[in-house]
mmCIF file of C-alpha atoms and ligand atoms in Angstrom:
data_model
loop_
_atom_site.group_PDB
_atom_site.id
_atom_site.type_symbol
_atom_site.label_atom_id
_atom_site.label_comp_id
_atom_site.label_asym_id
_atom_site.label_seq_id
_atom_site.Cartn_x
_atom_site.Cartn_y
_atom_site.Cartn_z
ATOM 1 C CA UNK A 1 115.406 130.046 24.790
ATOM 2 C CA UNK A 2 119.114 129.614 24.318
ATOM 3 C CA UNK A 3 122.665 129.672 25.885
ATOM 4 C CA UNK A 4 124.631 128.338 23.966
ATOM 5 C CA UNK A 5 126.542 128.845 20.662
ATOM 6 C CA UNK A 6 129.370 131.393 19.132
ATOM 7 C CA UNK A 7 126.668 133.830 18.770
ATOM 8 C CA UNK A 8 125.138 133.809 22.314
ATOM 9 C CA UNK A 9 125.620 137.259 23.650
ATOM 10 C CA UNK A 10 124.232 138.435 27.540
ATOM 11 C CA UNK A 11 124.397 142.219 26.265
ATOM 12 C CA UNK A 12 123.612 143.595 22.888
ATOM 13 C CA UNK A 13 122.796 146.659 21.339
ATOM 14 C CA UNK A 14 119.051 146.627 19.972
ATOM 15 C CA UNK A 15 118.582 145.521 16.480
ATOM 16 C CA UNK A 16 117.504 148.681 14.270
ATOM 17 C CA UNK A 17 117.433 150.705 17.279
ATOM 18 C CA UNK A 18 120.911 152.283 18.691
ATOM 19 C CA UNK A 19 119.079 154.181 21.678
ATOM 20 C CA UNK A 20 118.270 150.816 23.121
ATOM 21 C CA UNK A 21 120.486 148.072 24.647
ATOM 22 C CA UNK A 22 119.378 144.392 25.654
ATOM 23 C CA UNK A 23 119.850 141.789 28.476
ATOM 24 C CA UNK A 24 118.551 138.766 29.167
ATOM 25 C CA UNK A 25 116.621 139.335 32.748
ATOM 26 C CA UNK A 26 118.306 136.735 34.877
ATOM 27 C CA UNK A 27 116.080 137.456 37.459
ATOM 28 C CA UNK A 28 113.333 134.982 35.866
ATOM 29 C CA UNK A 29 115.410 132.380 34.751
ATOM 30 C CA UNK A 30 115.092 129.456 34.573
ATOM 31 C CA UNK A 31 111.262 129.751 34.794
ATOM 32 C CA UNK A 32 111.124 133.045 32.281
ATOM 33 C CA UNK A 33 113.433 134.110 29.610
ATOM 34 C CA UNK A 34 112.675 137.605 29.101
ATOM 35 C CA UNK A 35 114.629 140.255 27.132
ATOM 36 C CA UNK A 36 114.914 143.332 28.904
ATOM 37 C CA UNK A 37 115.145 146.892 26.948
ATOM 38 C CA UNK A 38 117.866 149.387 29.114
ATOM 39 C CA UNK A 39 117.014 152.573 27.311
ATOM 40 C CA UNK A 40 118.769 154.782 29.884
ATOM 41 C CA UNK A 41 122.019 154.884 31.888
ATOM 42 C CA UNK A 42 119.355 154.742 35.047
ATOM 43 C CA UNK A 43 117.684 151.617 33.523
ATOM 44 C CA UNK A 44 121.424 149.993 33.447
ATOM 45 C CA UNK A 45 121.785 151.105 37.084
ATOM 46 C CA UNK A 46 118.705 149.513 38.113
ATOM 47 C CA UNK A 47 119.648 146.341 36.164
ATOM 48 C CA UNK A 48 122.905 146.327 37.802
ATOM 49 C CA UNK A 49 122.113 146.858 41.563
ATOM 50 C CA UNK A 50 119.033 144.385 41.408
ATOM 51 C CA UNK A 51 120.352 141.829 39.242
ATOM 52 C CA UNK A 52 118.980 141.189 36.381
ATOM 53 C CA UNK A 53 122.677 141.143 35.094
ATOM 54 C CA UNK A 54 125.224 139.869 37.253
ATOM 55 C CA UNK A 55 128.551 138.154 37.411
ATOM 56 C CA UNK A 56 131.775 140.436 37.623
ATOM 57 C CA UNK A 57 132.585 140.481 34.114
ATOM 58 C CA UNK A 58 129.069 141.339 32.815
ATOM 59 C CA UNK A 59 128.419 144.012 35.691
ATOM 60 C CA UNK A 60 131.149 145.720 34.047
ATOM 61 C CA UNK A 61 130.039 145.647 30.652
ATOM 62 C CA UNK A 62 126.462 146.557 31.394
ATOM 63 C CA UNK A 63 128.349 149.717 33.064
ATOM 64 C CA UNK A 64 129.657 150.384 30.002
ATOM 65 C CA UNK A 65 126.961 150.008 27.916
ATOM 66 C CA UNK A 66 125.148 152.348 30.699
ATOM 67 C CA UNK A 67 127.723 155.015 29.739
ATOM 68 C CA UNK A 68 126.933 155.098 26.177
ATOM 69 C CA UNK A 69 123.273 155.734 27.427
ATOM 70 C CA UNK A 70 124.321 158.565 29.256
ATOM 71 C CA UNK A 71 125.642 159.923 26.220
ATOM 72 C CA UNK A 72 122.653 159.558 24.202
ATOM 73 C CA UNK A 73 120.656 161.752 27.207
ATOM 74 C CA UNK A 74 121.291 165.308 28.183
ATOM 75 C CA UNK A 75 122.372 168.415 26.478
ATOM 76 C CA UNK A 76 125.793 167.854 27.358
ATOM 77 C CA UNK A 77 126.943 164.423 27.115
ATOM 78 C CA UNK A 78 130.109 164.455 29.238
ATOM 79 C CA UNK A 79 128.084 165.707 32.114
ATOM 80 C CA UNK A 80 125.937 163.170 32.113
ATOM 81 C CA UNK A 81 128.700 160.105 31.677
ATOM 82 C CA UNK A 82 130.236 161.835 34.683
ATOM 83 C CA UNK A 83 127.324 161.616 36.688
ATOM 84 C CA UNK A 84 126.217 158.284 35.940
ATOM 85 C CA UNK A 85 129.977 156.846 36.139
ATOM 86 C CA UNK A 86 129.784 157.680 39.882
ATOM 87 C CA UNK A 87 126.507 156.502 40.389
ATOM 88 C CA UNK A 88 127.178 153.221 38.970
ATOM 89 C CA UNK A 89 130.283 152.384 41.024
ATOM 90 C CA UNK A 90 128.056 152.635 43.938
ATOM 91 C CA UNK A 91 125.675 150.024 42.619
ATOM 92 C CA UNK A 92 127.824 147.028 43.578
ATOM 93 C CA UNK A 93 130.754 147.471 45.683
ATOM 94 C CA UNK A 94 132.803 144.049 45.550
ATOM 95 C CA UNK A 95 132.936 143.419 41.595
ATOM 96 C CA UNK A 96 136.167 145.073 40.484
ATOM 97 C CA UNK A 97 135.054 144.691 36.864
ATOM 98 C CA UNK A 98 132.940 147.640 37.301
ATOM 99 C CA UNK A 99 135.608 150.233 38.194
ATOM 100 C CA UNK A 100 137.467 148.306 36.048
ATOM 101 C CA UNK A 101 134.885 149.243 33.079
ATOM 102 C CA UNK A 102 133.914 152.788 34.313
ATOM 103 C CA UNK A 103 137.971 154.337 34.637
ATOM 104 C CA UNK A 104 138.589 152.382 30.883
ATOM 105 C CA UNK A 105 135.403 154.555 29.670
ATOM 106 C CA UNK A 106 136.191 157.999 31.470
ATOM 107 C CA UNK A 107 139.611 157.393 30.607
ATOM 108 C CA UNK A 108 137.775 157.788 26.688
ATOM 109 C CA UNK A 109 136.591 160.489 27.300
ATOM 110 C CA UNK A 110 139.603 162.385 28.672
ATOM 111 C CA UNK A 111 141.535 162.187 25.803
ATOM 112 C CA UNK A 112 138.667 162.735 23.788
ATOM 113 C CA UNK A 113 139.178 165.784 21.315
ATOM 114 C CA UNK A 114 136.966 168.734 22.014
ATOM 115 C CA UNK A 115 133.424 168.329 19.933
ATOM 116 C CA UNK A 116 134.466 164.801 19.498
ATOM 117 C CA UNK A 117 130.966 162.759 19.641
ATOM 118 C CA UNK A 118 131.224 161.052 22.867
ATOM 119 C CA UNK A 119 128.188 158.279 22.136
ATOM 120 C CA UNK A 120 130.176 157.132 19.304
ATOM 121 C CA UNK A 121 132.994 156.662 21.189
ATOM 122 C CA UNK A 122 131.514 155.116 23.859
ATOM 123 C CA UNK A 123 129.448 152.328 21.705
ATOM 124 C CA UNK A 124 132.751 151.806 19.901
ATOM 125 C CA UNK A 125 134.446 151.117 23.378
ATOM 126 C CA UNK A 126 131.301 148.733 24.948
ATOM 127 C CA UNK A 127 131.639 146.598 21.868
ATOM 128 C CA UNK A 128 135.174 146.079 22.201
ATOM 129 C CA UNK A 129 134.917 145.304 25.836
ATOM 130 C CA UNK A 130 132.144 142.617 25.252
ATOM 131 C CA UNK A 131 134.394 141.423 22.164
ATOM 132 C CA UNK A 132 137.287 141.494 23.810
ATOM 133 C CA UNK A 133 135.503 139.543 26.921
ATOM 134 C CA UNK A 134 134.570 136.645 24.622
ATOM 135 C CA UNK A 135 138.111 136.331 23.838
ATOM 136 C CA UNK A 136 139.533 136.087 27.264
ATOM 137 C CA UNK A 137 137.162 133.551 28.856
ATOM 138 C CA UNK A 138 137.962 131.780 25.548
ATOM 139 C CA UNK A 139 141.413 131.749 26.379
ATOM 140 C CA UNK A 140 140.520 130.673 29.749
ATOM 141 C CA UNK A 141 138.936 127.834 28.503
ATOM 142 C CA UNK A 142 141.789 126.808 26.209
ATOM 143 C CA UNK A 143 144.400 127.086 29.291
ATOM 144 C CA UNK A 144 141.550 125.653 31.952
ATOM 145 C CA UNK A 145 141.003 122.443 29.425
ATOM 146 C CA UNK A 146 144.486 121.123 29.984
ATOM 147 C CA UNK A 147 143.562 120.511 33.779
ATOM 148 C CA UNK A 148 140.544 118.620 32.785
ATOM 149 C CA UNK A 149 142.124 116.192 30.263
ATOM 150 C CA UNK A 150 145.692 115.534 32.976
ATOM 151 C CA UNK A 151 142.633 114.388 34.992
ATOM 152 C CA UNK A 152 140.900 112.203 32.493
ATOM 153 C CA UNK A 153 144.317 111.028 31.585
ATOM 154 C CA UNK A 154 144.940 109.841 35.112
ATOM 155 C CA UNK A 155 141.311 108.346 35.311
ATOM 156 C CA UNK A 156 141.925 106.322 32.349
ATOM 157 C CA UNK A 157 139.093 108.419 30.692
ATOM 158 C CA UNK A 158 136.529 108.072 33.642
ATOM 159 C CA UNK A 159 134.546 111.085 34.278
ATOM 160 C CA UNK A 160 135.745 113.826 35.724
ATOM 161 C CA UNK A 161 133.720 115.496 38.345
ATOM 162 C CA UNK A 162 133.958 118.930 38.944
ATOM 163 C CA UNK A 163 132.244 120.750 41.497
ATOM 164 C CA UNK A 164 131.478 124.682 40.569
ATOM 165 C CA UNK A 165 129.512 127.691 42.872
ATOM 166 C CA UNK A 166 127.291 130.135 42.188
ATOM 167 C CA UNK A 167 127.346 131.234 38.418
ATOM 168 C CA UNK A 168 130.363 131.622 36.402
ATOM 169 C CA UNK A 169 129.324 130.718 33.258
ATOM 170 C CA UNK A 170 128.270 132.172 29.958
ATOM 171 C CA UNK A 171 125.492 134.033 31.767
ATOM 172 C CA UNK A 172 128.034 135.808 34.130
ATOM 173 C CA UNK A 173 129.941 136.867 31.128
ATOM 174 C CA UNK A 174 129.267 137.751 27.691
ATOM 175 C CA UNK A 175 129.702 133.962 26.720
ATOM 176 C CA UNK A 176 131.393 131.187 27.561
ATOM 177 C CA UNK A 177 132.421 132.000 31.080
ATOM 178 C CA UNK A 178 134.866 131.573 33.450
ATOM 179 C CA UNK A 179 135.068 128.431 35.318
ATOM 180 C CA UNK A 180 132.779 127.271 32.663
ATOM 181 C CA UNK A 181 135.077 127.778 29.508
ATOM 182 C CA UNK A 182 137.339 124.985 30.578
ATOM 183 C CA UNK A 183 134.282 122.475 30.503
ATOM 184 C CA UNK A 184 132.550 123.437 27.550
ATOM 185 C CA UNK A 185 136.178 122.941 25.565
ATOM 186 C CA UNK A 186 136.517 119.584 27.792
ATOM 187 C CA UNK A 187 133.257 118.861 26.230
ATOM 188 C CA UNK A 188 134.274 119.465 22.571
ATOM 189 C CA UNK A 189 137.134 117.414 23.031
ATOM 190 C CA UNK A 190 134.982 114.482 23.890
ATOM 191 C CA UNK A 191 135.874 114.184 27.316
ATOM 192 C CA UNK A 192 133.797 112.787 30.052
ATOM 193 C CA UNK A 193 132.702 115.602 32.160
ATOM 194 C CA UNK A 194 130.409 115.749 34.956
ATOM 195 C CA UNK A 195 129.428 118.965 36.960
ATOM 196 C CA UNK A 196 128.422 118.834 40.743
ATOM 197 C CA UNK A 197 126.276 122.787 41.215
ATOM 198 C CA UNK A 198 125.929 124.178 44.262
ATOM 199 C CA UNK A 199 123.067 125.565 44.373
ATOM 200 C CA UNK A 200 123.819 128.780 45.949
ATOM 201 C CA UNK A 201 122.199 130.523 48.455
ATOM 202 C CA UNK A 202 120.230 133.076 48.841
ATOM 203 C CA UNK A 203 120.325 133.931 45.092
ATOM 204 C CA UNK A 204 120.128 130.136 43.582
ATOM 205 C CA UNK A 205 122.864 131.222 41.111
ATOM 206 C CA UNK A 206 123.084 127.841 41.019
ATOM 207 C CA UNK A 207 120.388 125.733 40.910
ATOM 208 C CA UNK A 208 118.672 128.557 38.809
ATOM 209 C CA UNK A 209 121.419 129.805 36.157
ATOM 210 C CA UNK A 210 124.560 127.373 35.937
ATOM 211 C CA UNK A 211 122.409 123.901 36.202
ATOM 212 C CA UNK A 212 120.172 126.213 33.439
ATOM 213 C CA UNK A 213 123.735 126.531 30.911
ATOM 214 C CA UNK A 214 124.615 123.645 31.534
ATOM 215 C CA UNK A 215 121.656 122.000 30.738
ATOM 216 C CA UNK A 216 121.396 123.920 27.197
ATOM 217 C CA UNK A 217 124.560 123.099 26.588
ATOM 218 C CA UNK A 218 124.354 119.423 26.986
ATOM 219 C CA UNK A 219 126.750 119.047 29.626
ATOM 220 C CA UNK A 220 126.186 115.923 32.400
ATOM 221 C CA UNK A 221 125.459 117.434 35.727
ATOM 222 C CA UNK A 222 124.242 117.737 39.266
ATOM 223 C CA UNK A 223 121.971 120.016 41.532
ATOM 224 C CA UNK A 224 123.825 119.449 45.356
ATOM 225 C CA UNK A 225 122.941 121.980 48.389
ATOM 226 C CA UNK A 226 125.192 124.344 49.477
ATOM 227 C CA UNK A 227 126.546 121.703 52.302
ATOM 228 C CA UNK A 228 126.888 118.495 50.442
ATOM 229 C CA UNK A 229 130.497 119.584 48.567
ATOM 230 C CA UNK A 230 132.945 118.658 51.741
ATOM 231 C CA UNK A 231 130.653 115.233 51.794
ATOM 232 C CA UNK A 232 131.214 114.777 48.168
ATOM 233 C CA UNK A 233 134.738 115.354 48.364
ATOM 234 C CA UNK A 234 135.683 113.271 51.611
ATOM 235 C CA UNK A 235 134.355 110.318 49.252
ATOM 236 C CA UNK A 236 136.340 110.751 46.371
ATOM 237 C CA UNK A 237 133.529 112.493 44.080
ATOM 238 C CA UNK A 238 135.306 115.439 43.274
ATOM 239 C CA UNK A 239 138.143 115.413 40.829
ATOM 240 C CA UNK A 240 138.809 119.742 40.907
ATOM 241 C CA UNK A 241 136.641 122.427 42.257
ATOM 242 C CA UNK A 242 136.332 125.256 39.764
ATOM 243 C CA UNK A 243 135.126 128.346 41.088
ATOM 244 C CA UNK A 244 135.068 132.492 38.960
ATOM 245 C CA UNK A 245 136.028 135.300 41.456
ATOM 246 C CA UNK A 246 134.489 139.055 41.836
ATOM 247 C CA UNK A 247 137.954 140.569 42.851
ATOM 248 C CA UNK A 248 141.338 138.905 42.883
ATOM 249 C CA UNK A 249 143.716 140.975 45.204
ATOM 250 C CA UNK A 250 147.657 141.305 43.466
ATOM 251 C CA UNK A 251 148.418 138.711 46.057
ATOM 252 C CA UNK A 252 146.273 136.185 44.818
ATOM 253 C CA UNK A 253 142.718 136.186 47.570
ATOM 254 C CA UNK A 254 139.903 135.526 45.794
ATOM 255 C CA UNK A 255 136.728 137.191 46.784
ATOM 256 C CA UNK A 256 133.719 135.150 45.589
ATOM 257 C CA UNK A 257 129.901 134.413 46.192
ATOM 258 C CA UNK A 258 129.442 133.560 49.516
ATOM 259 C CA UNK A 259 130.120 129.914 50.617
ATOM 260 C CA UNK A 260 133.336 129.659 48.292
ATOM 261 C CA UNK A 261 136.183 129.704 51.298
ATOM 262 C CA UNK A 262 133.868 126.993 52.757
ATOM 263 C CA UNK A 263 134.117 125.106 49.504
ATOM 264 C CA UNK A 264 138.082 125.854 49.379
ATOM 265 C CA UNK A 265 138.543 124.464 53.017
ATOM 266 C CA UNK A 266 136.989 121.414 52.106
ATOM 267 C CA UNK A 267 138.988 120.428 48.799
ATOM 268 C CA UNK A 268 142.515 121.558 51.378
ATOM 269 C CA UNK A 269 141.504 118.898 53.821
ATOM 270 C CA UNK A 270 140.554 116.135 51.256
ATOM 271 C CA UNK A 271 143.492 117.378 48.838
ATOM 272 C CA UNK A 272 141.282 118.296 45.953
ATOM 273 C CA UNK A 273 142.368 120.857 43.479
ATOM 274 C CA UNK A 274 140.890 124.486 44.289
ATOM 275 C CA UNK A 275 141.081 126.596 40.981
ATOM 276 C CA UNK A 276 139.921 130.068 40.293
ATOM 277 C CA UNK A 277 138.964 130.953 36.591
ATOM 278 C CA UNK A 278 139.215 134.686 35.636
ATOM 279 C CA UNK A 279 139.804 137.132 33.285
ATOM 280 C CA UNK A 280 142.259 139.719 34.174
ATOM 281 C CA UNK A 281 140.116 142.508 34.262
ATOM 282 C CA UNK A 282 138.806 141.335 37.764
ATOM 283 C CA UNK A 283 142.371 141.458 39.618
ATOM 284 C CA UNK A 284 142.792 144.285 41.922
ATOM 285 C CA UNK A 285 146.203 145.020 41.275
ATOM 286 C CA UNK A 286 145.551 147.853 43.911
ATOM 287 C CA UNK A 287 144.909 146.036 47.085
ATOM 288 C CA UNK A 288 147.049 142.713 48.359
ATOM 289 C CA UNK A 289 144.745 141.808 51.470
ATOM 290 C CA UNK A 290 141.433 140.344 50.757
ATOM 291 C CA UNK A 291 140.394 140.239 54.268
ATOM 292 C CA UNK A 292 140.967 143.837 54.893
ATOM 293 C CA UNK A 293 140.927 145.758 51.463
ATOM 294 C CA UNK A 294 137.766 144.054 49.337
ATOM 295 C CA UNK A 295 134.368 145.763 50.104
ATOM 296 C CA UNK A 296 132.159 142.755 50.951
ATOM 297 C CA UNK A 297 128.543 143.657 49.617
ATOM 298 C CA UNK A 298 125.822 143.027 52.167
ATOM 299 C CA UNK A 299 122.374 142.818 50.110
ATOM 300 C CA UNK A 300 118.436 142.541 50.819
ATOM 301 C CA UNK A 301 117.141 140.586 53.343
ATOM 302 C CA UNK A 302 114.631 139.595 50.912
ATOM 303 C CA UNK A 303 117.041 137.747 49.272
ATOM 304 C CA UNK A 304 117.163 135.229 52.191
ATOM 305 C CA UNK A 305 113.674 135.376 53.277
ATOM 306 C CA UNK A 306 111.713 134.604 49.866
ATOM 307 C CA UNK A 307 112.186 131.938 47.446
ATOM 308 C CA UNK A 308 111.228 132.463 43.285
ATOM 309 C CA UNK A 309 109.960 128.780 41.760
ATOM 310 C CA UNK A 310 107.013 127.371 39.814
ATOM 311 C CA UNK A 311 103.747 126.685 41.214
ATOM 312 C CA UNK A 312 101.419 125.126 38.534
ATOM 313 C CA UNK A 313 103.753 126.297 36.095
ATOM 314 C CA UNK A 314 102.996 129.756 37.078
ATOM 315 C CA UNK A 315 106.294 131.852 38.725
ATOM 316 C CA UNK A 316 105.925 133.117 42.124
ATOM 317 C CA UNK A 317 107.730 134.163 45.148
ATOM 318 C CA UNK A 318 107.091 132.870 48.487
ATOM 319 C CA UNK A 319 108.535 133.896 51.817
ATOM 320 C CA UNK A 320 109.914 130.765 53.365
ATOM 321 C CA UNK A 321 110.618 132.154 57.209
ATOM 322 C CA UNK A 322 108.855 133.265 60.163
ATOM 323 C CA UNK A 323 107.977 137.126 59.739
ATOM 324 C CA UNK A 324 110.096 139.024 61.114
ATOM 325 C CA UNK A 325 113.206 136.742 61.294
ATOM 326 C CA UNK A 326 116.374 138.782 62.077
ATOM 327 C CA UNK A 327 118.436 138.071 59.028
ATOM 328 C CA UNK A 328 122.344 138.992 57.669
ATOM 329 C CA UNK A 329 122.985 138.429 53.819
ATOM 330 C CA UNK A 330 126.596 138.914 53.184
ATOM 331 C CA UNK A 331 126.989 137.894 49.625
ATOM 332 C CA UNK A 332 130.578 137.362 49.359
ATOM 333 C CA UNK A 333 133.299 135.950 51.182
ATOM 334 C CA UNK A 334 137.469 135.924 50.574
ATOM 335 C CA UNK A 335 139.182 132.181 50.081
ATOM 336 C CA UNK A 336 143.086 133.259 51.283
ATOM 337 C CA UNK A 337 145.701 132.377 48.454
ATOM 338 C CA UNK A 338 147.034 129.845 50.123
ATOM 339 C CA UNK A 339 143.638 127.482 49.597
ATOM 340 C CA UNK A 340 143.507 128.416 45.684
ATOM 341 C CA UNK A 341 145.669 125.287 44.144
ATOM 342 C CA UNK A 342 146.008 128.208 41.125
ATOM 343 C CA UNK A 343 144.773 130.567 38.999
ATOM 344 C CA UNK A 344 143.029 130.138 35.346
ATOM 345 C CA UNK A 345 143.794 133.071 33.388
ATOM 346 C CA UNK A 346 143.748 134.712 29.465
ATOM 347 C CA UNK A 347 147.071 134.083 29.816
ATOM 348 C CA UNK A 348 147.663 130.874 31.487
ATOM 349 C CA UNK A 349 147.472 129.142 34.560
ATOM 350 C CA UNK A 350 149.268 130.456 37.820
ATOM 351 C CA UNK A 351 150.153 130.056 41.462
ATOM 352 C CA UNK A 352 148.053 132.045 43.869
ATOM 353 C CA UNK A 353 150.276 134.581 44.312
ATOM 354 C CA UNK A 354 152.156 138.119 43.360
ATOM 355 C CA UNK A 355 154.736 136.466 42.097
ATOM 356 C CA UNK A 356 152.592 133.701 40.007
ATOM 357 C CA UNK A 357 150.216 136.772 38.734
ATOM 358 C CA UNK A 358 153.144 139.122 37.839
ATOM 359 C CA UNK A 359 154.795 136.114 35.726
ATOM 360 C CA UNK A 360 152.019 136.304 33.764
ATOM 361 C CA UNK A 361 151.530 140.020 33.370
ATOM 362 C CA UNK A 362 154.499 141.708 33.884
ATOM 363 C CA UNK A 363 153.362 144.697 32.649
ATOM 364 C CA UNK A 364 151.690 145.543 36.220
ATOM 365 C CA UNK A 365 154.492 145.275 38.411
ATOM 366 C CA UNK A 366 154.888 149.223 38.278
ATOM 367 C CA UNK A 367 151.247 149.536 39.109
HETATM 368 O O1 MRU B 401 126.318 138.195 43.004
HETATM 369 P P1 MRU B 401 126.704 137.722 41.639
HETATM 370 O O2 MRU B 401 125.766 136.727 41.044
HETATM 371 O O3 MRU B 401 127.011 138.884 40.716
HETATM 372 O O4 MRU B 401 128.080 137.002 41.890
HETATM 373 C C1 MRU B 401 128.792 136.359 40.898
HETATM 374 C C2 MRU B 401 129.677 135.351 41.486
HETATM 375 O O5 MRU B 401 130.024 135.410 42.637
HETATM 376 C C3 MRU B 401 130.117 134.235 40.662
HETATM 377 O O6 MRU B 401 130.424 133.155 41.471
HETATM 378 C C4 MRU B 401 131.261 134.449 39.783
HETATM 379 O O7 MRU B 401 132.257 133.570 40.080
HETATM 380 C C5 MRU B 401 131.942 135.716 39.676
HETATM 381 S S1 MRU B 401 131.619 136.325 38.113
HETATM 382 C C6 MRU B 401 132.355 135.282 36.940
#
């Protein structure tokens, strides 16, 4: 049971079998690690919508990878990507990674020559997005690192405490992650790095995947509850928060797992850094608002109501409320621009803003 290394993938096609593609099923971790065989574009949906992958940037490739299942089924293959592209961008509505993923596909297949075999294409494309994936968060981590040493710098080498939510780590991604690249290259550097994880309710992305990375990856941290952050940070315990984002609008709001803006109001009033780690491909460059414009997924109440742990080393599910408990599970919320201290990109760090994000990536002004 691993996650760590160069060669740690989340999403791979099956070894000696192209009709099949693998995930790890983050549903049981940390108490199971289970590979889980997609072997149709309805498996990847299903995988998708109830999480066994998650995190924006691996949502999207699993969509992709979905595709190339699609056409692998059917008599005509372009029907079938068609009709599972639009069922899959119903699956989760506030990761932008997935249209993201889905229009870079079907945009494949448009300019795809008559007779041309779509599967191939499409396997051809998934790799490159998971490849090309790796490469970004590295970059993230190479730009994110430079943060993390000013810090130690100032600190005369004392640790530096950084306080993350939910999961934006290598199990998010396809490895490495977002807010978790700059650590792990901290790490390899030799500095002293300590990691305060929310645990993050209702899902535990927390407690039950990040403090899991982290732990294979030898990195000093810290389970906290959702509410202990603003404590930590009115006594001088937090050095920067590092968060990952599901949707950045053009403008620079940062949609993220629920409890984020709480976390961002908490390093404004105690003047701790608030930085945002992401790869490009989850900026919205079509909507400026987050408030208004980002599709806030509302999910199970399950989700709230039972709790997945270990009882004599056996995994099990218990429901931890009253029956019948009226219950709301919103599972993001939007931090405003001006809370995010800046932005991690491929590309380099920015200010939260249209005019920070367009500096690095000109290219999109038209857009
Ligand atoms: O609901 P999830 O687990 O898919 O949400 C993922 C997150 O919100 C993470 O915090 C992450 O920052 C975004 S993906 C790198």
């Amino acid at each position: 049971m691993a996650s760590r290394g160069e060669d740690f993938r989340t999403i791979w096609l099956k070894p000696d079998d192209p009709t099949t593609v693998q995930i790890i099923d983050q549903r049981l971790l940390p108490h199971e690690y289970h590979v889980h065989d997609l072997r149709s574009w309805q498996d990847g949906l299903v995988a998708i919508r109830d999480m066994y992958v998650r995190g924006a940037p691996l949502i999207g490739a699993t969509a992709a990878w979905s595709l190339y299942l699609a056409a692998l089924s059917g008599a005509n293959s372009e029907v079938a990507v068609r009709e599972a592209a639009e069922a899959l961008l119903k699956s989760r509505p506030t990761a932008v990674n997935l249209r993201w993923a889905v229009d870079r596909i079907l945009a494949l297949v448009d300019r795809a020559a008559p007779g041309t075999a779509l599967a191939e294409l499409i396997l051809a494309d998934a790799q490159a997005i998971c490849d090309e994936d790796i490469e970004i968060s590295r970059s993230i981590g190479t730009h994110g690192v430079a943060l993390l040493e000013a810090i130690s710098r100032k600190k005369s080498g004392a640790t530096v405490n950084i306080l993350t939510h939910c999961n934006a780590g290598s199990l998010a991604t396809i490895n490495w992650g977002t807010a978790t690249a700059p650590i792990y290259f901290a790490q390899q550097r030799g500095i002293d790095v300590h990691v305060w994880v929310d645990e993050t309710r209702p899902r535990n992305q927390g407690s039950q995947l990040t403090a899991w990375e982290l732990a294979a990856n030898d990195v000093p941290h810290t389970l906290i509850v959702d509410n202990a952050g603003g404590h930590l940070m009115q006594h001088g315990q937090v050095d920067i928060v590092i968060t990952g984002t599901d949707r950045t609008t053009r403008c620079g709001d940062v949609a993220n797992k629920i409890g984020t803006y709480l976390k961002a109001l908490a390093a404004h009033d105690n003047d701790v850094p608030f930085y945002v780690a992401l790869p490009s491909t989850t900026i919205d460059w079509n909507s400026r608002d987050g408030l208004t414009e980002i599709p806030i997924e509302q999910r199970d109440a399950a989700e709230v109501s039972v709790a997945y742990g270990v009882i004599d080393g056996k995994p099990v599910h218990v429901r931890t409320t009253a029956a019948g408990t009226p219950i709301s599970n919103f599972a993001f919320d939007v931090t405003p621009a001006r809370l995010v201290t800046g932005l991690i990109t491929e590309r380099g760090i920015c200010e939260a803003s249209e005019v920070g994000l367009l500096g690095l990536f000109p290219e999109m002004a038209a857009s």
